[in-house]
Tab-separated table of C-alpha atoms in Angstrom:
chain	number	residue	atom	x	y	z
L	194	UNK	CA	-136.260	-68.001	19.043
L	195	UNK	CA	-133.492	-66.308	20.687
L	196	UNK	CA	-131.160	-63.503	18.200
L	197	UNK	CA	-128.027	-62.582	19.577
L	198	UNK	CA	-126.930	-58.905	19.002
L	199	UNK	CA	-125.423	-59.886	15.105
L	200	UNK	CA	-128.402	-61.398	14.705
L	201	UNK	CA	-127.762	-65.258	14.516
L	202	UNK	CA	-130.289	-67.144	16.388
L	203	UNK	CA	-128.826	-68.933	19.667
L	204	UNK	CA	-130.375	-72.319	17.755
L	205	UNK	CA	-127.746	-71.737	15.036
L	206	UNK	CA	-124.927	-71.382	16.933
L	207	UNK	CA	-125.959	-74.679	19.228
L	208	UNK	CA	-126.637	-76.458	16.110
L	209	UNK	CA	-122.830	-75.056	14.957
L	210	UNK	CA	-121.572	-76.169	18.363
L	211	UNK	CA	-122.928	-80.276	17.588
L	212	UNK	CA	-120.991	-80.187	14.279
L	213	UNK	CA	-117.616	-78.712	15.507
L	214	UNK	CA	-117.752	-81.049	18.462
L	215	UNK	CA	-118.495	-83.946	15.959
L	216	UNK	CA	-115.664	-82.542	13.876
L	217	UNK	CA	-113.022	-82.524	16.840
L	218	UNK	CA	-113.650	-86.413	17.605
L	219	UNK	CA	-112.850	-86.794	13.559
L	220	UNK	CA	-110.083	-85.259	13.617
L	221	UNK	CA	-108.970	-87.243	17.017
L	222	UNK	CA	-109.069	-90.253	14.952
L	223	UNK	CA	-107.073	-88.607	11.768
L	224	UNK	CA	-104.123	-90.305	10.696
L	225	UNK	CA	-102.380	-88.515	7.982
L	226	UNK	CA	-102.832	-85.239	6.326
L	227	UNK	CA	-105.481	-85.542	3.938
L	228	UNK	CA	-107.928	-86.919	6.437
L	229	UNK	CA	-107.523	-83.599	8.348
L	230	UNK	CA	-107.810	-81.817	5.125
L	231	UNK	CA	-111.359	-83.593	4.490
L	232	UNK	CA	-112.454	-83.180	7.488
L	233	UNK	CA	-111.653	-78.987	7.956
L	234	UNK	CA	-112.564	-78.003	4.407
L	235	UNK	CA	-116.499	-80.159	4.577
L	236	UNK	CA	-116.427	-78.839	7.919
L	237	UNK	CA	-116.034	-75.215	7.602
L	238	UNK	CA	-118.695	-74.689	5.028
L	239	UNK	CA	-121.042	-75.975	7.224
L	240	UNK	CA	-120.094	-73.968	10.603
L	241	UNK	CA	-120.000	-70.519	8.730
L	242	UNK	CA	-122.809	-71.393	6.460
L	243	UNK	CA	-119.781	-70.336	3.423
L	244	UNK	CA	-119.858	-71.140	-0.173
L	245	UNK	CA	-116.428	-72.209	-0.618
L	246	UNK	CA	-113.557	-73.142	2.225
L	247	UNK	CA	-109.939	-73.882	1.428
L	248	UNK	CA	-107.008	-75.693	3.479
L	249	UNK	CA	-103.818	-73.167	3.295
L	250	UNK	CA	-100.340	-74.848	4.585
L	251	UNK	CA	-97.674	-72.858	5.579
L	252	UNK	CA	-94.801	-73.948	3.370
L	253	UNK	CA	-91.024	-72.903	3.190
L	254	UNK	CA	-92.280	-69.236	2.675
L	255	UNK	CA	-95.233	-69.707	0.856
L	256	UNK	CA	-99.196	-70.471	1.110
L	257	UNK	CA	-100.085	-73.884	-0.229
L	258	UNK	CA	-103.403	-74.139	-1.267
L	259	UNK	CA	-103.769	-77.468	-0.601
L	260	UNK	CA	-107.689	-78.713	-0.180
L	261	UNK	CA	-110.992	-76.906	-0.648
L	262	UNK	CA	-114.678	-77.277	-0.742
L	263	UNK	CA	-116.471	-74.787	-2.702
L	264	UNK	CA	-119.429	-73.780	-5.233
L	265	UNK	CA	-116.606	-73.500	-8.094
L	266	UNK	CA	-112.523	-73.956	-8.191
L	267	UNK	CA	-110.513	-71.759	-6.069
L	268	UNK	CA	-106.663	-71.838	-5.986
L	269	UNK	CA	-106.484	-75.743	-4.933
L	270	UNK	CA	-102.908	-76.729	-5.605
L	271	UNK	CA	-101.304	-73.852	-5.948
L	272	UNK	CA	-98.659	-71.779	-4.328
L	273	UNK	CA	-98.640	-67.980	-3.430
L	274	UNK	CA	-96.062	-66.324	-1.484
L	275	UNK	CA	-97.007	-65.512	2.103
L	276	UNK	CA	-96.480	-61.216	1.240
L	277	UNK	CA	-98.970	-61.476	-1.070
L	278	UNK	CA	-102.076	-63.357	-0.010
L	279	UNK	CA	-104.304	-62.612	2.561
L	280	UNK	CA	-103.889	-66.343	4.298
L	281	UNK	CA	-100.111	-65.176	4.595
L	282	UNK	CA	-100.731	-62.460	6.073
L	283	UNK	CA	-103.223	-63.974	8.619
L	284	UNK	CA	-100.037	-66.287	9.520
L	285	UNK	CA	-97.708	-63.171	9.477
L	286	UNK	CA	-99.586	-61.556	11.611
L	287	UNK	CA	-101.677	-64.451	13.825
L	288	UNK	CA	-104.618	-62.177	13.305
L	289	UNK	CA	-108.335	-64.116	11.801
L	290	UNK	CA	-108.732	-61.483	8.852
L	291	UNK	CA	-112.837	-60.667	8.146
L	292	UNK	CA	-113.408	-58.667	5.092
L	293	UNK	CA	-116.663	-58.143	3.567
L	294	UNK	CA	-115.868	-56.139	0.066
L	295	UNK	CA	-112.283	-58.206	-1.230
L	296	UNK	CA	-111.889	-55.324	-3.441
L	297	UNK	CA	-111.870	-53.164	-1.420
L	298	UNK	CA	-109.026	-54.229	0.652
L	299	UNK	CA	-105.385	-53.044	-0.133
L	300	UNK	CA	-104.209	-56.896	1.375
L	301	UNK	CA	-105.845	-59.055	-1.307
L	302	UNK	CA	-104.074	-59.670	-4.394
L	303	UNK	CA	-107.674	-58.493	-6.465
L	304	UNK	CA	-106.300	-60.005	-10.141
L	305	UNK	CA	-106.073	-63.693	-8.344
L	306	UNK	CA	-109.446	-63.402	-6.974
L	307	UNK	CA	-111.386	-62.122	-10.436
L	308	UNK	CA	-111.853	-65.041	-11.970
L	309	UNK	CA	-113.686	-66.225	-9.038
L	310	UNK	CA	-116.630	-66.149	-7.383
L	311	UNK	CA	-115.507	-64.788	-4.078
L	312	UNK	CA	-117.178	-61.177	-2.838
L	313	UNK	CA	-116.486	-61.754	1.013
L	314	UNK	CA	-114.239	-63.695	2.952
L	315	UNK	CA	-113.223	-64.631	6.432
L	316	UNK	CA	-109.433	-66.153	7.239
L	317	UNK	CA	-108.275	-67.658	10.384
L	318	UNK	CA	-104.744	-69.396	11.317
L	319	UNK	CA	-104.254	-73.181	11.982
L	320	UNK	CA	-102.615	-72.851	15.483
L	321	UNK	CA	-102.684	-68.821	16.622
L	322	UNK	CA	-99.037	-68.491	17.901
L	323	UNK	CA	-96.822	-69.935	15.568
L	324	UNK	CA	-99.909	-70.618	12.339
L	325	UNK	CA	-99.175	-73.480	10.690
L	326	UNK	CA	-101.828	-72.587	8.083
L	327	UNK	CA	-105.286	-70.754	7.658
L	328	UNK	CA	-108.564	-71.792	7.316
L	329	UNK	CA	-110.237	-69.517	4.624
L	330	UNK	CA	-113.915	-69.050	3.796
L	331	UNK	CA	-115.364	-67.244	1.245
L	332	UNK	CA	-119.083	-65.801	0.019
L	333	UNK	CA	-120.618	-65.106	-3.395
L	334	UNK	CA	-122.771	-62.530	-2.177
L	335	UNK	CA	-121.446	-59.523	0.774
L	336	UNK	CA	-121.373	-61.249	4.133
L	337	UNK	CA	-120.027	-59.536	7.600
L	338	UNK	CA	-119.016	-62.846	9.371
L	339	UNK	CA	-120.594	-62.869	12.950
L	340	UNK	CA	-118.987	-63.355	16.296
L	341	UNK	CA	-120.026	-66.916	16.840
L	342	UNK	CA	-119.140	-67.660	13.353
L	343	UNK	CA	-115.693	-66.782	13.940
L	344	UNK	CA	-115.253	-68.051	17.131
L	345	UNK	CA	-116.467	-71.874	15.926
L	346	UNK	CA	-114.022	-71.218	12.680
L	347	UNK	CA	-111.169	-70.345	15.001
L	348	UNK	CA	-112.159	-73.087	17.511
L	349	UNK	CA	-111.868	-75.478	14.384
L	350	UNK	CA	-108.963	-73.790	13.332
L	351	UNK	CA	-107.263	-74.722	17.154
L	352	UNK	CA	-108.733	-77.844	17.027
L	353	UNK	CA	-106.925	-78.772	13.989
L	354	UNK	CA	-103.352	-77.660	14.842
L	355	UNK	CA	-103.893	-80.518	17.764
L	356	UNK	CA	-104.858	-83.261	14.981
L	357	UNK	CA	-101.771	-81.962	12.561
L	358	UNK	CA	-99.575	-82.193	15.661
L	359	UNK	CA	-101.131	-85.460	16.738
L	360	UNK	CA	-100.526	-86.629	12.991
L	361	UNK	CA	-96.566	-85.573	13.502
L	362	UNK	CA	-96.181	-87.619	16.756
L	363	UNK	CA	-97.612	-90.666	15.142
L	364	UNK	CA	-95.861	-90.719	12.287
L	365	UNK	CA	-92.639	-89.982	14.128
L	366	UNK	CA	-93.797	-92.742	16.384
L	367	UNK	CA	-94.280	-95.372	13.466
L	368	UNK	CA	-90.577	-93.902	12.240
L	369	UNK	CA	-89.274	-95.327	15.404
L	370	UNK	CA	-91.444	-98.865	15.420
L	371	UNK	CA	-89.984	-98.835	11.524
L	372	UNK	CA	-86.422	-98.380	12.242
L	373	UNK	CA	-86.421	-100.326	15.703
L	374	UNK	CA	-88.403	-103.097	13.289
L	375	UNK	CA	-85.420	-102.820	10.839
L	376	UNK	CA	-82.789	-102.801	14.032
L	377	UNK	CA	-84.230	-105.992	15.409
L	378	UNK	CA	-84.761	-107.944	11.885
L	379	UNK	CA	-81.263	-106.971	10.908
L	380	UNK	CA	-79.754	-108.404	14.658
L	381	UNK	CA	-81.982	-111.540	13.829
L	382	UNK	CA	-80.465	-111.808	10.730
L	383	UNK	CA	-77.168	-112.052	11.788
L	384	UNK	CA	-77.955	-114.483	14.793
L	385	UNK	CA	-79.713	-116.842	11.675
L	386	UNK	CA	-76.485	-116.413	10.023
L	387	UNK	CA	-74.186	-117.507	13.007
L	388	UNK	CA	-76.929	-120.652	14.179
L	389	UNK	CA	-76.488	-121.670	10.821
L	390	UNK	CA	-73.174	-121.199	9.505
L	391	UNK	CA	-70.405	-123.644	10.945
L	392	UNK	CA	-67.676	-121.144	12.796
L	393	UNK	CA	-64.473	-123.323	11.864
L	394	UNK	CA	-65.270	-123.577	8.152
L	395	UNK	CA	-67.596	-120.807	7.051
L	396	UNK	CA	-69.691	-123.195	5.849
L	397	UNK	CA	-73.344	-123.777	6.283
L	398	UNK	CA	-73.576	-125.956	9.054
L	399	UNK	CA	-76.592	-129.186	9.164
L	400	UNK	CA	-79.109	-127.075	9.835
L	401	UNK	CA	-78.092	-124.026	7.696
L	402	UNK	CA	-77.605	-126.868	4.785
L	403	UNK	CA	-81.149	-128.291	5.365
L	404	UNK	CA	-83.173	-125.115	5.242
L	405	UNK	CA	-81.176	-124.045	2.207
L	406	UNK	CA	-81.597	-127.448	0.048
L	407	UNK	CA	-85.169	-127.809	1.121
L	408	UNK	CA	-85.887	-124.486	-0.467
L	409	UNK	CA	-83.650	-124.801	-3.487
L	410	UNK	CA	-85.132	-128.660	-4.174
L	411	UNK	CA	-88.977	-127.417	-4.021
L	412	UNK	CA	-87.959	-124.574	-6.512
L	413	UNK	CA	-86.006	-126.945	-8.689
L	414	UNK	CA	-88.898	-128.997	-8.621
L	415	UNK	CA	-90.811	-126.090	-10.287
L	416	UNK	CA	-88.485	-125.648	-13.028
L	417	UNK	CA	-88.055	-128.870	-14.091
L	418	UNK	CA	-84.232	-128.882	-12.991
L	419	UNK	CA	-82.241	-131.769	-11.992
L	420	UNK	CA	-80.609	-131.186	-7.988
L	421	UNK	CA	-77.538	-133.121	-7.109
L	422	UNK	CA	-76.515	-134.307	-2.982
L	423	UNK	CA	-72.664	-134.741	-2.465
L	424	UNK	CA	-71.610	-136.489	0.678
L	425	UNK	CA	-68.140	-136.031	1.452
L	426	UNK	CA	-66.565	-138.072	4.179
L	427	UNK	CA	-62.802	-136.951	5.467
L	428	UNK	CA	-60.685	-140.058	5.533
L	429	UNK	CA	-58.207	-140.558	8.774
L	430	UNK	CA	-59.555	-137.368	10.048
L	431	UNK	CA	-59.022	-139.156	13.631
L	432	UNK	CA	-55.610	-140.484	13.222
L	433	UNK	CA	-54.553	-136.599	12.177
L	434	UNK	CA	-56.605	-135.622	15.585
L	435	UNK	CA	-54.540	-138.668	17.468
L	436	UNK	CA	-51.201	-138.135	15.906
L	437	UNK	CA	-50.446	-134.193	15.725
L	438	UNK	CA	-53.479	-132.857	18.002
L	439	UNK	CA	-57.001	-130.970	16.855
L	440	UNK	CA	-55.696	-128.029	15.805
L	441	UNK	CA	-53.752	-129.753	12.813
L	442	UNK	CA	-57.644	-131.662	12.593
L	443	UNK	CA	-59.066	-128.529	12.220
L	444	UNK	CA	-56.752	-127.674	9.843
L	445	UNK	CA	-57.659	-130.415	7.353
L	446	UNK	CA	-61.272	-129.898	7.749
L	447	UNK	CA	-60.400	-125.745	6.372
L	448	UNK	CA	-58.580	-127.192	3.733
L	449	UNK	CA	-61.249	-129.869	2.633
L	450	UNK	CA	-63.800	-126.875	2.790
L	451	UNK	CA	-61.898	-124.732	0.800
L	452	UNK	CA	-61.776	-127.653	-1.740
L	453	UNK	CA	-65.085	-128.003	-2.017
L	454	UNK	CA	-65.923	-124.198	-2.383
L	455	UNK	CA	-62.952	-124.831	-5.805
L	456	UNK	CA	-65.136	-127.180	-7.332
L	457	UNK	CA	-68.644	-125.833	-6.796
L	458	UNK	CA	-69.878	-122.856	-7.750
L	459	UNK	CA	-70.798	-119.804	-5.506
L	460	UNK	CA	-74.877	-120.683	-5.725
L	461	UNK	CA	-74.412	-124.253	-4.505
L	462	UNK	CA	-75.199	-125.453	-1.097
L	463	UNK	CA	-71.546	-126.450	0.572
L	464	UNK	CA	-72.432	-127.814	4.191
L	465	UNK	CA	-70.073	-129.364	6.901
L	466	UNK	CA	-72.595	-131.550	8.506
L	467	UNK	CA	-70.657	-131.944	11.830
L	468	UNK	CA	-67.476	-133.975	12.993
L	469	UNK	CA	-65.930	-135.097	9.360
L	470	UNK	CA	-68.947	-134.463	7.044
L	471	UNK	CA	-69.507	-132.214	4.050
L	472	UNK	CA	-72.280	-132.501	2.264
L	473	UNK	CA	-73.033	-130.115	-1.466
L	474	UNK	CA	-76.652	-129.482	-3.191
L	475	UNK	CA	-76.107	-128.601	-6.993
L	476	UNK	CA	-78.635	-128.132	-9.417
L	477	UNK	CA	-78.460	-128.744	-12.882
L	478	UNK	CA	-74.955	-129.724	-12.175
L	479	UNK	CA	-72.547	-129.148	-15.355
L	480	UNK	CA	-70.834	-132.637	-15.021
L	481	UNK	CA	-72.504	-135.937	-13.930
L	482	UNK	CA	-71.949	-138.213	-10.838
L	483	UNK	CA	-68.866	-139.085	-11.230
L	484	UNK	CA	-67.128	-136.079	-12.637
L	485	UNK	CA	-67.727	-134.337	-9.548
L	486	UNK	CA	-66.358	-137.013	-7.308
L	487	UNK	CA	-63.688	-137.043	-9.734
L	488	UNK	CA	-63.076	-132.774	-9.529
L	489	UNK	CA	-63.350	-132.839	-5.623
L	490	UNK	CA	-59.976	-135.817	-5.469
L	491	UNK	CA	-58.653	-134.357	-8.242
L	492	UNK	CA	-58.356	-130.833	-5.885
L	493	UNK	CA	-57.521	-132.609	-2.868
L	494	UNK	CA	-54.327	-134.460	-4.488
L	495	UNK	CA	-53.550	-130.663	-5.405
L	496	UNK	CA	-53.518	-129.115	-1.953
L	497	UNK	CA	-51.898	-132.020	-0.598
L	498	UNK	CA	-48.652	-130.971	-3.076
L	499	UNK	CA	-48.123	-127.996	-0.503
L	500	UNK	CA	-48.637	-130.037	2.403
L	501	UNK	CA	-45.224	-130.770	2.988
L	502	UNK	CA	-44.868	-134.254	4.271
L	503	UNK	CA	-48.144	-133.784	6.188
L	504	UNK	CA	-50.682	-136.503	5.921
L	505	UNK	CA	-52.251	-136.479	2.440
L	506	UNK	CA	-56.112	-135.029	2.736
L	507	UNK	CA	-58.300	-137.843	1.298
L	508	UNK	CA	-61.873	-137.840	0.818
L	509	UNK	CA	-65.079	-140.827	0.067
L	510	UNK	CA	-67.657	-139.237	-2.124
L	511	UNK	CA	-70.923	-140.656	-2.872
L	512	UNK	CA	-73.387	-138.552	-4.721
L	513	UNK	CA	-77.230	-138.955	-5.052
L	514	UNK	CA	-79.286	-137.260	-7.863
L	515	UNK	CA	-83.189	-136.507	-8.426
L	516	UNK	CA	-82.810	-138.092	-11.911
L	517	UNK	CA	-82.392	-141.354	-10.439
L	518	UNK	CA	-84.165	-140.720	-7.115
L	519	UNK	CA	-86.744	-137.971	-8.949
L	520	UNK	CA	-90.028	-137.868	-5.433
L	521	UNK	CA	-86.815	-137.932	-3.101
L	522	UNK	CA	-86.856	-136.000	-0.278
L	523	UNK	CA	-83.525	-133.654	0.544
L	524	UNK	CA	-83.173	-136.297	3.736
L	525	UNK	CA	-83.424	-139.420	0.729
L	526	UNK	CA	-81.090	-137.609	-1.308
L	527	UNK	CA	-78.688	-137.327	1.225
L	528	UNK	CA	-79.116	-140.620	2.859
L	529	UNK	CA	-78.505	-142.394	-0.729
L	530	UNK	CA	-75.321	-140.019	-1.222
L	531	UNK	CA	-74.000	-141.103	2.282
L	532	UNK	CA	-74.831	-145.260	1.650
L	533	UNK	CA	-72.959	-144.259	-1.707
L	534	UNK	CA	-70.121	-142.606	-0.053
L	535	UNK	CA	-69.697	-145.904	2.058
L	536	UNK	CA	-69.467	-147.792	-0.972
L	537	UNK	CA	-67.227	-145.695	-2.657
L	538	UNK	CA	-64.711	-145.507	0.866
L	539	UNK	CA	-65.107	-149.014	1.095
L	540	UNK	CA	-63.666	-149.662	-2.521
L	541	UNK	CA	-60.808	-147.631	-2.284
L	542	UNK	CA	-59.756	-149.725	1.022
L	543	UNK	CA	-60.438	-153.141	-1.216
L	544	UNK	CA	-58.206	-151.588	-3.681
């Protein structure tokens, strides 16, 4: 078997070679931090042969210890400024740091490292021109860490500042998918708003009205609640349109919506179907059929007391209610209010 001149065997160092090449396509497929931190600190151990191996971020000034792998705790967790550990000064200085007695080294903070098991050590920084972190191993016993050793530590250590930097540009990446996602949902959102909302009145429009009772009757359905349909029909809407043009039309069909947002309250469904047609979902209504007929004349005859002279707004109601109709449909519901609403407009002409 081959030795090299530090005496490791040239079957170690291929052997070392395999696992830092299967570590580099792990860390290829890392997606966040700890993964990385996994992968370096199992990794480590095994290339140097160490009995412990920590993960040392460079943060805001100090050394985060923030992963290891090793025969007994280390410093996982903790936080030492960067002028007084040795994986600070390995960043300081972008130097790999071998020392084989601790104590006898001026650079490591001895009263930190007595409760441990650590005699030798060997640190190298994440990412040599601007270190990012270190990659530290340590031995119970005196070791003088060989040439090859290092040089598969630091090409782990290099390999690992690509993976943290990949790790950076993919989560910046899924920032941008995230806030583009949030762009285009709030851009759909308004476009839902304006394909269902009616643009003279404010109102929902048919479909707007549809989607929102459908949803609204299946969850009073759930509850036990009772939902009440409201089909309003503007009388002489077309004479108004004839006589004094569409803009004094459109002006009736505000004033009608307006109305109708007086007497119902602000979670009720107020639609304008289209043309002269309102329709209104309540549930559990606070007054019965006819009170709410009743409420919606009763506020028309009140606006039309500051019409001055115009033609008086008048409405035919007809009103449908799951207590009566209680496996109705929302399209039952509103085609028994509208049949109603005939009825009740046909009345007031007999009258």
């Amino acid at each position: 078997m081959a030795i090299d001149e530090q005496g490791v065997s040239t079957g170690t160092y291929v052997r070392g070679m395999e696992r830092l090449v299967q570590a580099v396509q792990e860390l290829s497929m890392a997606r966040d931090l700890p993964q990385v931190q996994q992968i370096v600190r199992t990794t480590a151990r095994e290339l140097a042969g160490s009995d412990g191996a920590t993960f040392v971020l460079r943060d805001a000034g100090q050394c985060y210890y923030a992963d290891e792998d090793a025969i007994e705790p280390l410093w996982k967790g903790s936080r030492f400024p960067m002028e007084t550990c040795i994986s600070g000064w390995t960043m300081i200085n972008r130097q790999t740091v071998t020392i084989e007695d601790i104590y006898a080294d001026d650079r490591i903070p001895h009263a930190a490292y007595r409760p441990t098991f650590v005699k030798s050590l060997v640190m190298v920084p994440i990412r040599s021109l601007d270190p990012i972190g270190a990659i530290g191993n340590y031995w119970a016993d005196g070791h003088v860490a060989s040439g090859d050793e290092i040089r598969l530590l630091q090409a782990l250590a290099d390999a690992t500042s690509v993976a943290m930097e990949n790790i950076s540009v993919h989560d910046e990446l899924e920032r941008r998918v995230v806030d583009r996602t949030a762009d285009l949902e709030q851009a759909n959102a308004d476009i839902r708003t304006l394909s269902a909302t009616d643009s003279l009145t404010g109102l929902l429009n048919r479909r707007g009205f549809f989607d929102a009772a459908e949803v609204l009757l299946t969850g009073a359905r759930h509850t036990g609640s009772t939902c009440l349909v409201a089909f309003v029909d503007v009388d002489g809407l077309k004479t108004v349109n004839d006589d004094l043009g569409h803009v004094a039309g459109d002006e009736v069909l505000v004033q009608v919506a307006a109305a109708l947002r007086t007497v119902t309250r602000p979670h009720d469904v107020v639609a304008r179907l289209g043309g002269d047609e309102f329709c209104v979902l309540v549930v559990d209504p606070p007054v019965d059929q006819r009170s709410l007929r009743d409420r919606l004349v009763a506020r028309l005859d009140a606006v039309n007391l500051g019409r001055d002279g115009h033609q008086p707004l008048s409405a035919s109601v007809g009103t449908a209610s799951t207590s009566d109709l209680p496996d109705a449909s929302i399209d039952d519901l509103v085609l028994a209010a509208d049949q109603r609403m005939y009825e009740h407009k046909r009345s007031r002409h007999d009258s």
